[in-house]
Amino acid sequence: MTADGKVSGIRARMADEVGDARLFDLAVSRARSHVAAGADKPPFPSPHAIAALTGFREPLPETPGDGAAIVDRLDRIGGPAAVNHLGGRYFGFVVGGVVPAAQAARQLADAWDQNAALHVLSPVTAALEEVTEGWLRALFRLPSETVAGFVSGSSMAIFCALAAARHRLLARQGWDDNEDGLAGSPGIRIVTSRQIHGTILKGLALLGLGKRSIEWVDCDDQGRILADRVPELDERTLLILQAGNVNSGSFDDFATLCARAREAGAWVHVDGAFGLWVAASDRLGHLLDGAELATSWSADAHKTLNAPYESGIVLCRDREALAGAMQASGSYILYSERRDGMLYTPEMSRRARAVDVWAALKYLGRSGLGELVDGFHALTCRMRDRLANAGFTILNDVAFNQLLVACADDAETEAVLTRIQASGVCWVGGARFRERAVIRFSVCSWATTPDDIDASAAAFVEALTAVRGRVAAE
Ligand SMILES: Cc1ncc(COP(=O)(O)O)c(C=O)c1O
């Protein structure tokens, strides 16, 4: 601070940056160019672009930099190395595209720099969380007492739901995990399928529940839990089901199992990372029949809904259990009569994630989301037909948006996968399913067109032909 009360040094520089339209205009115009180029760029960055990331390696700067130069550097070195989820040919993992309006809304909300922990820290985020929570209840047809926590993704949403379940199931047995921890607790039963997602196991491990005590249930050939093998359930049981097997995309039999669990007083969690959104489709919504009877649900907004990363949601009909598990106290924490988001999340400070979900839902509406869901399904079926006709083996029934493809044997499947990845036409990943190497194909972006599918199918065929030609020549 100078003698006349003006700021100096780094603070003066930053005050100038705030007033300098060039900095933010530069970021916005580079962002716009990046998004616009998405349709034409290969799905995976070139080896050259990845090698150029060494350009970021430098010692900690000793002196202040220049804002515009920093944005420029980020764009020049980072932009070309970004994996391209914005085009229509990224089919790896389960990775959604981005609804432009949600991406733009997020940019604006990022400029607000809100802290979503408490109503008093961000009334606007609290209001949007409340509205979005209601919309999600309506979309997924969940009971009116259901509350939502806005977290980073399904891993965290699952963690929250399992923590709530642990809290409730132990409380029923007269045990307070917040006060007494787990040592010496009466314990809970955990029942789930052998094909449950790894983040469930991670969540259980983080919660001190571990894997050893899980009562594992076998699956059918599509990866659905075998309902008639599920053991007797009771009031101290946590049953974990899935709406969308990460490989096959199959949905568990909620109608049978949620009804049984309800009768027994068990807690049911449904991992619906990408599958819960089929609720918006008149054609596929039936896959969720009975799921509304569960106790908690988790979903990713950054997958099927095509909200920007990172955005997941935990939904729980037992508000007291979720808030009890996520409890945080401190004399300075000002809970209010209004919505305080941190009641339902493990974090205290959080960015205004609900903005992304709100904007995507506001833009798409139920019918737009239904159109996306039906489109993903139709395009996945198109790919299935193209590949089946070309001699590939299809290992799953297309329930929603996942396709599992195999060649003659594991070595051939892996060689074909490597060749497709190197083709630059589309990007797919691998996995193992029913003890076979498979190529996973996941349609999750609004940007994918029938032409993208046909070009990708052609890349599969080209890769298979080349691999077989090479083997024949050897
Ligand atoms: C069924 C399922 N559950 C959980 C997850 C984990 O989600 P996230 O990566 O958002 O933590 C995924 C990710 O693909 C998934 O498909």
CSV table of C-alpha atoms and ligand atoms in Angstrom, one decimal:
chain,number,residue,atom,x,y,z
A,1,MET,CA,0.0,0.0,0.0
A,2,THR,CA,1.4,3.4,-0.9
A,3,ALA,CA,1.2,6.5,1.4
A,4,ASP,CA,-1.8,7.8,-0.5
A,5,GLY,CA,-3.7,4.6,0.3
A,6,LYS,CA,-3.4,3.0,-3.2
A,7,VAL,CA,-2.4,-0.6,-3.6
A,8,SER,CA,0.9,-1.3,-5.2
A,9,GLY,CA,3.0,-4.3,-6.3
A,10,ILE,CA,1.2,-7.5,-7.2
A,11,ARG,CA,-2.1,-6.3,-5.9
A,12,ALA,CA,-2.0,-3.3,-8.2
A,13,ARG,CA,-1.2,-5.6,-11.1
A,14,MET,CA,-4.2,-7.7,-10.3
A,15,ALA,CA,-6.4,-4.7,-9.9
A,16,ASP,CA,-5.4,-3.7,-13.4
A,17,GLU,CA,-6.0,-7.3,-14.8
A,18,VAL,CA,-9.6,-7.0,-13.4
A,19,GLY,CA,-10.2,-3.9,-15.4
A,20,ASP,CA,-8.4,-5.2,-18.5
A,21,ALA,CA,-11.0,-6.7,-20.8
A,22,ARG,CA,-8.2,-8.2,-22.9
A,23,LEU,CA,-7.5,-11.0,-20.3
A,24,PHE,CA,-11.0,-12.3,-20.1
A,25,ASP,CA,-11.8,-11.6,-23.8
A,26,LEU,CA,-8.7,-13.6,-24.7
A,27,ALA,CA,-9.8,-16.6,-22.5
A,28,VAL,CA,-13.3,-16.5,-23.9
A,29,SER,CA,-12.2,-16.2,-27.5
A,30,ARG,CA,-9.6,-19.1,-27.1
A,31,ALA,CA,-12.3,-21.2,-25.4
A,32,ARG,CA,-14.7,-20.5,-28.2
A,33,SER,CA,-12.1,-21.5,-30.8
A,34,HIS,CA,-11.3,-24.7,-28.9
A,35,VAL,CA,-15.0,-25.7,-28.7
A,36,ALA,CA,-15.6,-24.8,-32.4
A,37,ALA,CA,-12.6,-26.9,-33.5
A,38,GLY,CA,-13.9,-29.9,-31.5
A,39,ALA,CA,-15.9,-31.4,-34.3
A,40,ASP,CA,-12.9,-31.6,-36.7
A,41,LYS,CA,-10.2,-32.6,-34.3
A,42,PRO,CA,-9.2,-36.2,-33.7
A,43,PRO,CA,-10.5,-37.6,-30.5
A,44,PHE,CA,-7.1,-38.2,-29.0
A,45,PRO,CA,-4.2,-35.8,-29.1
A,46,SER,CA,-1.2,-36.5,-31.3
A,47,PRO,CA,2.1,-37.8,-29.8
A,48,HIS,CA,3.6,-34.5,-30.8
A,49,ALA,CA,1.1,-32.5,-28.8
A,50,ILE,CA,1.6,-34.8,-25.8
A,51,ALA,CA,5.4,-34.5,-26.1
A,52,ALA,CA,5.0,-30.7,-26.2
A,53,LEU,CA,3.6,-30.7,-22.6
A,54,THR,CA,7.1,-30.6,-21.4
A,55,GLY,CA,6.8,-26.9,-22.3
A,56,PHE,CA,4.9,-26.6,-18.9
A,57,ARG,CA,8.0,-27.8,-17.0
A,58,GLU,CA,9.8,-24.9,-15.5
A,59,PRO,CA,11.0,-24.0,-12.0
A,60,LEU,CA,8.5,-22.2,-9.7
A,61,PRO,CA,8.3,-18.6,-11.0
A,62,GLU,CA,10.2,-16.2,-8.8
A,63,THR,CA,8.4,-13.1,-10.0
A,64,PRO,CA,4.9,-12.3,-11.2
A,65,GLY,CA,3.8,-13.2,-14.7
A,66,ASP,CA,1.5,-11.6,-17.2
A,67,GLY,CA,-2.2,-12.7,-17.2
A,68,ALA,CA,-2.7,-12.7,-20.9
A,69,ALA,CA,0.6,-14.5,-21.5
A,70,ILE,CA,-0.4,-17.2,-19.0
A,71,VAL,CA,-3.8,-17.8,-20.8
A,72,ASP,CA,-2.0,-17.8,-24.1
A,73,ARG,CA,0.5,-20.4,-22.9
A,74,LEU,CA,-2.2,-22.6,-21.4
A,75,ASP,CA,-4.0,-22.5,-24.7
A,76,ARG,CA,-1.0,-23.0,-27.0
A,77,ILE,CA,0.5,-25.9,-25.0
A,78,GLY,CA,-2.5,-27.4,-23.2
A,79,GLY,CA,-5.2,-27.0,-25.9
A,80,PRO,CA,-3.7,-29.3,-28.5
A,81,ALA,CA,-3.0,-32.0,-25.8
A,82,ALA,CA,-6.6,-32.0,-24.5
A,83,VAL,CA,-8.5,-35.2,-25.2
A,84,ASN,CA,-11.4,-34.2,-27.5
A,85,HIS,CA,-14.7,-35.1,-25.8
A,86,LEU,CA,-16.3,-32.3,-27.7
A,87,GLY,CA,-16.4,-34.0,-31.1
A,88,GLY,CA,-18.6,-37.1,-31.8
A,89,ARG,CA,-15.9,-39.8,-32.0
A,90,TYR,CA,-14.8,-40.4,-28.4
A,91,PHE,CA,-16.3,-43.7,-27.2
A,92,GLY,CA,-13.8,-44.6,-24.4
A,93,PHE,CA,-14.8,-45.2,-20.8
A,94,VAL,CA,-18.2,-43.5,-20.2
A,95,VAL,CA,-17.5,-39.9,-21.0
A,96,GLY,CA,-20.2,-37.4,-21.9
A,97,GLY,CA,-20.0,-34.5,-24.3
A,98,VAL,CA,-21.0,-31.0,-23.2
A,99,VAL,CA,-24.3,-29.2,-23.7
A,100,PRO,CA,-23.0,-25.8,-25.0
A,101,ALA,CA,-25.5,-23.8,-22.8
A,102,ALA,CA,-24.3,-25.7,-19.7
A,103,GLN,CA,-20.7,-25.0,-20.6
A,104,ALA,CA,-21.4,-21.3,-21.1
A,105,ALA,CA,-23.4,-21.1,-17.9
A,106,ARG,CA,-20.5,-22.7,-16.0
A,107,GLN,CA,-18.1,-20.2,-17.4
A,108,LEU,CA,-20.3,-17.4,-16.1
A,109,ALA,CA,-20.7,-19.0,-12.7
A,110,ASP,CA,-17.0,-19.6,-12.5
A,111,ALA,CA,-16.6,-15.9,-12.9
A,112,TRP,CA,-18.9,-15.4,-9.8
A,113,ASP,CA,-16.4,-17.6,-7.9
A,114,GLN,CA,-19.1,-18.8,-5.4
A,115,ASN,CA,-18.6,-21.0,-2.4
A,116,ALA,CA,-21.6,-23.4,-2.3
A,117,ALA,CA,-21.1,-24.6,1.3
A,118,LEU,CA,-23.8,-22.6,3.0
A,119,HIS,CA,-26.8,-20.4,2.0
A,120,VAL,CA,-25.1,-17.5,3.7
A,121,LEU,CA,-22.0,-18.0,1.5
A,122,SER,CA,-24.0,-18.2,-1.8
A,123,PRO,CA,-27.7,-17.6,-1.8
A,124,VAL,CA,-27.7,-17.9,-5.6
A,125,THR,CA,-26.2,-21.4,-5.5
A,126,ALA,CA,-28.5,-22.5,-2.7
A,127,ALA,CA,-31.5,-21.3,-4.8
A,128,LEU,CA,-30.3,-23.2,-7.8
A,129,GLU,CA,-29.5,-26.3,-5.8
A,130,GLU,CA,-33.0,-26.3,-4.4
A,131,VAL,CA,-34.6,-25.9,-7.8
A,132,THR,CA,-32.4,-28.5,-9.4
A,133,GLU,CA,-33.0,-31.0,-6.6
A,134,GLY,CA,-36.8,-30.7,-7.3
A,135,TRP,CA,-36.2,-31.2,-11.0
A,136,LEU,CA,-34.1,-34.3,-10.3
A,137,ARG,CA,-36.8,-35.7,-8.0
A,138,ALA,CA,-39.4,-35.2,-10.8
A,139,LEU,CA,-37.2,-36.6,-13.5
A,140,PHE,CA,-36.2,-39.8,-11.6
A,141,ARG,CA,-39.7,-40.1,-10.0
A,142,LEU,CA,-38.3,-40.1,-6.5
A,143,PRO,CA,-40.2,-39.6,-3.3
A,144,SER,CA,-40.8,-36.0,-2.2
A,145,GLU,CA,-38.6,-36.3,0.9
A,146,THR,CA,-35.5,-37.1,-1.3
A,147,VAL,CA,-32.6,-34.6,-0.9
A,148,ALA,CA,-29.7,-34.1,-3.3
A,149,GLY,CA,-26.0,-33.3,-2.7
A,150,PHE,CA,-24.0,-31.9,-5.5
A,151,VAL,CA,-20.6,-33.5,-5.6
A,152,SER,CA,-17.7,-34.1,-8.0
A,153,GLY,CA,-18.8,-37.3,-9.6
A,154,SER,CA,-20.2,-40.7,-8.9
A,155,SER,CA,-17.3,-41.8,-6.8
A,156,MET,CA,-18.1,-39.1,-4.3
A,157,ALA,CA,-21.9,-39.5,-4.7
A,158,ILE,CA,-21.5,-43.3,-3.9
A,159,PHE,CA,-19.3,-42.5,-1.0
A,160,CYS,CA,-21.9,-40.2,0.5
A,161,ALA,CA,-24.8,-42.7,0.0
A,162,LEU,CA,-22.8,-45.5,1.5
A,163,ALA,CA,-21.9,-43.3,4.4
A,164,ALA,CA,-25.6,-42.5,5.0
A,165,ALA,CA,-26.5,-46.2,4.8
A,166,ARG,CA,-23.8,-47.1,7.3
A,167,HIS,CA,-24.9,-44.3,9.6
A,168,ARG,CA,-28.6,-45.4,9.5
A,169,LEU,CA,-28.0,-49.2,9.7
A,170,LEU,CA,-25.7,-48.8,12.7
A,171,ALA,CA,-28.1,-46.3,14.4
A,172,ARG,CA,-30.8,-48.9,14.1
A,173,GLN,CA,-28.6,-51.2,16.2
A,174,GLY,CA,-28.0,-48.5,18.8
A,175,TRP,CA,-24.6,-47.5,17.5
A,176,ASP,CA,-23.4,-44.0,16.7
A,177,ASP,CA,-20.6,-44.2,14.2
A,178,ASN,CA,-19.9,-40.4,14.5
A,179,GLU,CA,-19.2,-40.8,18.2
A,180,ASP,CA,-18.0,-44.3,18.6
A,181,GLY,CA,-16.3,-45.0,15.2
A,182,LEU,CA,-16.4,-48.6,13.9
A,183,ALA,CA,-14.2,-50.6,16.3
A,184,GLY,CA,-16.5,-52.8,18.3
A,185,SER,CA,-19.6,-51.8,16.3
A,186,PRO,CA,-22.3,-54.4,15.6
A,187,GLY,CA,-21.5,-54.1,11.9
A,188,ILE,CA,-23.7,-54.2,8.9
A,189,ARG,CA,-24.3,-56.7,6.1
A,190,ILE,CA,-23.4,-55.7,2.5
A,191,VAL,CA,-24.9,-57.6,-0.4
A,192,THR,CA,-23.9,-56.8,-4.0
A,193,SER,CA,-23.0,-58.3,-7.3
A,194,ARG,CA,-19.7,-59.5,-8.6
A,195,GLN,CA,-19.9,-56.9,-11.3
A,196,ILE,CA,-20.5,-53.9,-9.2
A,197,HIS,CA,-18.4,-50.8,-10.2
A,198,GLY,CA,-15.0,-50.4,-8.6
A,199,THR,CA,-16.0,-47.1,-7.0
A,200,ILE,CA,-18.5,-49.0,-4.8
A,201,LEU,CA,-15.6,-51.1,-3.5
A,202,LYS,CA,-13.5,-47.9,-3.0
A,203,GLY,CA,-16.4,-46.2,-1.2
A,204,LEU,CA,-16.8,-49.2,1.1
A,205,ALA,CA,-13.0,-49.3,1.8
A,206,LEU,CA,-12.9,-45.6,2.5
A,207,LEU,CA,-15.7,-46.1,5.0
A,208,GLY,CA,-13.9,-48.8,6.8
A,209,LEU,CA,-16.3,-51.5,5.6
A,210,GLY,CA,-13.8,-53.4,3.4
A,211,LYS,CA,-14.5,-56.1,0.9
A,212,ARG,CA,-14.0,-59.3,2.9
A,213,SER,CA,-17.4,-59.2,4.5
A,214,ILE,CA,-19.4,-58.6,1.3
A,215,GLU,CA,-22.0,-61.2,0.5
A,216,TRP,CA,-21.3,-61.5,-3.2
A,217,VAL,CA,-24.0,-62.5,-5.7
A,218,ASP,CA,-23.4,-63.9,-9.1
A,219,CYS,CA,-24.5,-62.2,-12.3
A,220,ASP,CA,-26.2,-63.4,-15.5
A,221,ASP,CA,-24.4,-63.2,-18.9
A,222,GLN,CA,-25.3,-59.5,-19.2
A,223,GLY,CA,-23.8,-58.6,-15.8
A,224,ARG,CA,-27.2,-58.3,-14.0
A,225,ILE,CA,-27.3,-59.5,-10.4
A,226,LEU,CA,-29.2,-62.8,-10.2
A,227,ALA,CA,-32.2,-61.8,-8.2
A,228,ASP,CA,-33.0,-65.3,-7.0
A,229,ARG,CA,-29.5,-65.7,-5.6
A,230,VAL,CA,-29.8,-62.6,-3.4
A,231,PRO,CA,-29.8,-63.8,0.2
A,232,GLU,CA,-32.4,-63.1,2.8
A,233,LEU,CA,-32.3,-59.3,3.5
A,234,ASP,CA,-32.9,-57.6,6.8
A,235,GLU,CA,-32.8,-54.3,8.7
A,236,ARG,CA,-29.1,-54.3,8.9
A,237,THR,CA,-28.4,-55.0,5.2
A,238,LEU,CA,-27.1,-52.6,2.6
A,239,LEU,CA,-28.0,-54.0,-0.9
A,240,ILE,CA,-26.1,-52.3,-3.7
A,241,LEU,CA,-27.6,-52.5,-7.3
A,242,GLN,CA,-26.7,-50.8,-10.5
A,243,ALA,CA,-28.6,-49.0,-13.3
A,244,GLY,CA,-26.0,-49.4,-16.1
A,245,ASN,CA,-23.3,-52.0,-15.8
A,246,VAL,CA,-20.1,-50.1,-16.7
A,247,ASN,CA,-19.3,-52.6,-19.4
A,248,SER,CA,-22.5,-54.1,-20.7
A,249,GLY,CA,-24.8,-51.2,-19.7
A,250,SER,CA,-27.3,-53.7,-18.3
A,251,PHE,CA,-29.8,-52.8,-15.5
A,252,ASP,CA,-30.5,-54.9,-12.4
A,253,ASP,CA,-34.0,-56.1,-11.6
A,254,PHE,CA,-35.1,-53.3,-9.4
A,255,ALA,CA,-38.8,-54.2,-9.4
A,256,THR,CA,-38.1,-57.5,-7.7
A,257,LEU,CA,-35.2,-56.5,-5.5
A,258,CYS,CA,-36.2,-53.1,-4.3
A,259,ALA,CA,-39.6,-54.5,-3.3
A,260,ARG,CA,-38.0,-57.4,-1.4
A,261,ALA,CA,-35.6,-55.0,0.3
A,262,ARG,CA,-38.3,-52.6,1.3
A,263,GLU,CA,-40.3,-55.4,2.9
A,264,ALA,CA,-37.2,-56.5,4.8
A,265,GLY,CA,-36.3,-53.0,5.9
A,266,ALA,CA,-32.9,-53.1,4.1
A,267,TRP,CA,-31.2,-50.1,2.6
A,268,VAL,CA,-30.9,-50.2,-1.2
A,269,HIS,CA,-28.4,-48.0,-3.1
A,270,VAL,CA,-28.6,-47.7,-6.9
A,271,ASP,CA,-25.5,-46.7,-8.7
A,272,GLY,CA,-26.9,-45.0,-11.8
A,273,ALA,CA,-23.8,-43.1,-12.9
A,274,PHE,CA,-24.9,-43.0,-16.5
A,275,GLY,CA,-28.0,-45.2,-16.5
A,276,LEU,CA,-30.3,-43.2,-14.2
A,277,TRP,CA,-30.9,-40.6,-16.9
A,278,VAL,CA,-32.8,-43.1,-19.1
A,279,ALA,CA,-35.7,-42.0,-16.9
A,280,ALA,CA,-36.2,-39.2,-19.4
A,281,SER,CA,-36.9,-41.7,-22.2
A,282,ASP,CA,-40.4,-43.1,-22.9
A,283,ARG,CA,-38.8,-46.0,-24.6
A,284,LEU,CA,-36.1,-46.9,-22.1
A,285,GLY,CA,-37.5,-45.5,-18.9
A,286,HIS,CA,-39.0,-49.0,-18.0
A,287,LEU,CA,-35.4,-50.2,-17.3
A,288,LEU,CA,-35.7,-48.2,-14.0
A,289,ASP,CA,-39.1,-49.7,-12.9
A,290,GLY,CA,-38.9,-50.3,-9.2
A,291,ALA,CA,-35.7,-48.2,-8.7
A,292,GLU,CA,-37.8,-45.5,-7.1
A,293,LEU,CA,-38.3,-47.8,-4.1
A,294,ALA,CA,-34.6,-47.7,-3.3
A,295,THR,CA,-33.2,-45.6,-0.4
A,296,SER,CA,-30.4,-43.8,-2.2
A,297,TRP,CA,-29.2,-43.2,-5.7
A,298,SER,CA,-26.1,-41.8,-7.4
A,299,ALA,CA,-25.7,-40.3,-10.9
A,300,ASP,CA,-23.2,-38.3,-12.9
A,301,ALA,CA,-24.3,-35.1,-14.6
A,302,HIS,CA,-21.1,-35.2,-16.6
A,303,LYS,CA,-22.0,-38.4,-18.3
A,304,THR,CA,-25.4,-38.9,-20.0
A,305,LEU,CA,-26.7,-35.4,-19.2
A,306,ASN,CA,-23.7,-33.9,-20.9
A,307,ALA,CA,-23.0,-31.4,-18.2
A,308,PRO,CA,-19.4,-30.3,-17.9
A,309,TYR,CA,-16.9,-32.1,-15.6
A,310,GLU,CA,-16.9,-32.5,-12.7
A,311,SER,CA,-20.5,-33.0,-11.6
A,312,GLY,CA,-22.1,-35.8,-9.7
A,313,ILE,CA,-25.3,-36.1,-7.6
A,314,VAL,CA,-26.2,-38.1,-4.5
A,315,LEU,CA,-29.9,-38.5,-3.9
A,316,CYS,CA,-31.2,-39.9,-0.6
A,317,ARG,CA,-34.7,-40.3,0.7
A,318,ASP,CA,-33.4,-40.5,4.3
A,319,ARG,CA,-32.3,-36.9,4.8
A,320,GLU,CA,-31.5,-37.4,8.4
A,321,ALA,CA,-29.1,-40.2,7.6
A,322,LEU,CA,-27.3,-38.3,4.8
A,323,ALA,CA,-27.0,-35.1,6.9
A,324,GLY,CA,-26.0,-37.2,9.9
A,325,ALA,CA,-23.2,-38.9,8.0
A,326,MET,CA,-22.0,-35.7,6.4
A,327,GLN,CA,-22.2,-33.7,9.7
A,328,ALA,CA,-19.8,-30.9,10.3
A,329,SER,CA,-19.8,-28.5,13.2
A,330,GLY,CA,-17.9,-25.4,14.2
A,331,SER,CA,-19.1,-22.3,16.0
A,332,TYR,CA,-18.5,-20.2,12.9
A,333,ILE,CA,-20.6,-22.4,10.6
A,334,LEU,CA,-23.9,-20.6,10.1
A,335,TYR,CA,-26.5,-23.1,9.2
A,336,SER,CA,-29.8,-21.5,8.2
A,337,GLU,CA,-33.4,-22.3,7.8
A,338,ARG,CA,-32.7,-22.2,4.0
A,339,ARG,CA,-30.8,-24.8,2.0
A,340,ASP,CA,-27.2,-25.3,3.2
A,341,GLY,CA,-25.6,-27.6,0.6
A,342,MET,CA,-22.8,-28.9,2.8
A,343,LEU,CA,-25.4,-30.8,4.8
A,344,TYR,CA,-25.4,-33.3,2.0
A,345,THR,CA,-21.8,-33.4,0.8
A,346,PRO,CA,-18.4,-34.3,2.3
A,347,GLU,CA,-16.8,-31.0,1.3
A,348,MET,CA,-17.4,-27.7,2.9
A,349,SER,CA,-16.1,-25.3,0.3
A,350,ARG,CA,-17.3,-26.3,-3.1
A,351,ARG,CA,-17.8,-24.6,-6.5
A,352,ALA,CA,-21.4,-23.9,-7.6
A,353,ARG,CA,-21.8,-27.3,-9.3
A,354,ALA,CA,-25.5,-27.2,-9.4
A,355,VAL,CA,-25.3,-24.4,-12.0
A,356,ASP,CA,-24.0,-26.9,-14.6
A,357,VAL,CA,-26.8,-29.4,-13.8
A,358,TRP,CA,-29.5,-26.7,-13.7
A,359,ALA,CA,-28.3,-25.2,-17.0
A,360,ALA,CA,-28.2,-28.6,-18.8
A,361,LEU,CA,-31.7,-29.6,-17.5
A,362,LYS,CA,-33.1,-26.1,-18.3
A,363,TYR,CA,-31.7,-26.3,-21.8
A,364,LEU,CA,-32.6,-29.8,-22.7
A,365,GLY,CA,-35.9,-30.2,-20.8
A,366,ARG,CA,-37.3,-33.6,-20.3
A,367,SER,CA,-37.9,-34.1,-24.0
A,368,GLY,CA,-34.4,-33.0,-25.1
A,369,LEU,CA,-32.8,-35.3,-22.6
A,370,GLY,CA,-35.1,-38.1,-23.7
A,371,GLU,CA,-34.1,-37.4,-27.3
A,372,LEU,CA,-30.4,-37.7,-26.3
A,373,VAL,CA,-31.0,-41.0,-24.4
A,374,ASP,CA,-32.9,-42.5,-27.4
A,375,GLY,CA,-30.3,-41.2,-29.8
A,376,PHE,CA,-27.4,-42.8,-27.8
A,377,HIS,CA,-29.3,-46.1,-27.8
A,378,ALA,CA,-30.1,-45.9,-31.6
A,379,LEU,CA,-26.5,-45.1,-32.5
A,380,THR,CA,-25.2,-47.9,-30.3
A,381,CYS,CA,-27.5,-50.3,-32.1
A,382,ARG,CA,-26.3,-49.0,-35.4
A,383,MET,CA,-22.7,-49.7,-34.4
A,384,ARG,CA,-23.7,-53.2,-33.2
A,385,ASP,CA,-25.3,-54.0,-36.6
A,386,ARG,CA,-22.4,-52.6,-38.6
A,387,LEU,CA,-19.9,-54.6,-36.6
A,388,ALA,CA,-21.9,-57.8,-36.4
A,389,ASN,CA,-22.3,-57.7,-40.2
A,390,ALA,CA,-18.5,-57.3,-40.5
A,391,GLY,CA,-17.8,-60.5,-38.5
A,392,PHE,CA,-17.1,-59.0,-35.1
A,393,THR,CA,-18.6,-60.8,-32.0
A,394,ILE,CA,-21.0,-58.8,-30.0
A,395,LEU,CA,-21.0,-59.9,-26.4
A,396,ASN,CA,-23.9,-57.9,-24.9
A,397,ASP,CA,-27.5,-57.1,-25.6
A,398,VAL,CA,-27.6,-53.3,-26.1
A,399,ALA,CA,-29.7,-52.2,-23.1
A,400,PHE,CA,-28.7,-48.5,-23.5
A,401,ASN,CA,-25.5,-47.1,-24.8
A,402,GLN,CA,-22.7,-49.7,-24.2
A,403,LEU,CA,-21.4,-52.2,-26.7
A,404,LEU,CA,-18.9,-54.9,-26.1
A,405,VAL,CA,-17.0,-56.2,-29.1
A,406,ALA,CA,-14.6,-59.1,-29.5
A,407,CYS,CA,-12.5,-60.6,-32.3
A,408,ALA,CA,-11.5,-64.3,-32.8
A,409,ASP,CA,-9.3,-64.4,-29.7
A,410,ASP,CA,-7.9,-62.0,-27.0
A,411,ALA,CA,-4.7,-61.4,-28.9
A,412,GLU,CA,-6.6,-60.3,-32.0
A,413,THR,CA,-9.0,-58.2,-30.0
A,414,GLU,CA,-6.1,-56.4,-28.3
A,415,ALA,CA,-4.2,-55.9,-31.6
A,416,VAL,CA,-7.4,-54.5,-33.3
A,417,LEU,CA,-8.0,-52.2,-30.3
A,418,THR,CA,-4.4,-50.8,-30.5
A,419,ARG,CA,-4.8,-50.2,-34.2
A,420,ILE,CA,-8.2,-48.4,-33.8
A,421,GLN,CA,-6.7,-46.1,-31.1
A,422,ALA,CA,-3.8,-45.2,-33.4
A,423,SER,CA,-6.1,-44.6,-36.4
A,424,GLY,CA,-7.2,-41.2,-35.1
A,425,VAL,CA,-10.7,-41.9,-36.4
A,426,CYS,CA,-12.3,-42.7,-33.1
A,427,TRP,CA,-11.2,-43.6,-29.6
A,428,VAL,CA,-12.3,-46.7,-27.7
A,429,GLY,CA,-11.0,-48.5,-24.6
A,430,GLY,CA,-10.6,-52.1,-23.6
A,431,ALA,CA,-11.8,-54.3,-20.7
A,432,ARG,CA,-12.4,-57.9,-19.8
A,433,PHE,CA,-16.0,-59.2,-19.9
A,434,ARG,CA,-17.0,-62.9,-19.4
A,435,GLU,CA,-13.3,-63.7,-19.2
A,436,ARG,CA,-12.6,-62.3,-22.7
A,437,ALA,CA,-10.7,-59.3,-23.8
A,438,VAL,CA,-13.3,-56.8,-25.3
A,439,ILE,CA,-13.4,-53.4,-26.9
A,440,ARG,CA,-15.8,-51.2,-25.1
A,441,PHE,CA,-17.8,-48.7,-27.2
A,442,SER,CA,-19.8,-46.2,-25.2
A,443,VAL,CA,-22.0,-43.6,-26.9
A,444,CYS,CA,-22.5,-40.7,-24.6
A,445,SER,CA,-22.1,-37.4,-26.5
A,446,TRP,CA,-24.8,-35.3,-28.1
A,447,ALA,CA,-22.3,-34.6,-30.8
A,448,THR,CA,-22.1,-38.1,-32.2
A,449,THR,CA,-23.9,-38.6,-35.5
A,450,PRO,CA,-24.7,-41.6,-37.7
A,451,ASP,CA,-21.8,-40.6,-39.9
A,452,ASP,CA,-19.5,-40.8,-36.8
A,453,ILE,CA,-20.7,-44.3,-36.2
A,454,ASP,CA,-20.2,-45.3,-39.8
A,455,ALA,CA,-16.7,-43.9,-39.9
A,456,SER,CA,-15.9,-45.6,-36.6
A,457,ALA,CA,-17.3,-48.9,-37.9
A,458,ALA,CA,-15.1,-48.5,-41.0
A,459,ALA,CA,-12.1,-48.0,-38.7
A,460,PHE,CA,-12.9,-51.2,-36.8
A,461,VAL,CA,-13.1,-53.1,-40.1
A,462,GLU,CA,-9.9,-51.6,-41.4
A,463,ALA,CA,-8.1,-52.5,-38.2
A,464,LEU,CA,-9.4,-56.1,-38.3
A,465,THR,CA,-8.4,-56.5,-41.9
A,466,ALA,CA,-4.9,-55.1,-41.3
A,467,VAL,CA,-4.4,-57.3,-38.2
A,468,ARG,CA,-5.5,-60.4,-40.0
A,469,GLY,CA,-3.4,-59.4,-43.1
A,470,ARG,CA,-0.3,-59.0,-40.9
A,471,VAL,CA,-0.8,-62.3,-39.1
A,472,ALA,CA,-1.3,-64.1,-42.5
A,473,ALA,CA,1.9,-62.5,-43.8
A,474,GLU,CA,4.0,-63.7,-40.8
B,1,LIG,C1,-21.6,-47.5,-13.1
B,1,LIG,C2,-20.5,-46.5,-12.7
B,1,LIG,N1,-20.4,-46.1,-11.4
B,1,LIG,C3,-19.5,-45.3,-11.0
B,1,LIG,C4,-18.6,-44.6,-11.9
B,1,LIG,C5,-17.6,-43.6,-11.3
B,1,LIG,O1,-18.0,-42.3,-11.8
B,1,LIG,P1,-17.0,-41.1,-11.6
B,1,LIG,O2,-15.9,-41.3,-12.6
B,1,LIG,O3,-17.9,-39.9,-12.0
B,1,LIG,O4,-16.5,-41.0,-10.2
B,1,LIG,C6,-18.7,-44.9,-13.2
B,1,LIG,C7,-17.8,-44.3,-14.2
B,1,LIG,O5,-17.8,-44.6,-15.4
B,1,LIG,C8,-19.7,-45.8,-13.7
B,1,LIG,O6,-19.9,-46.1,-15.0
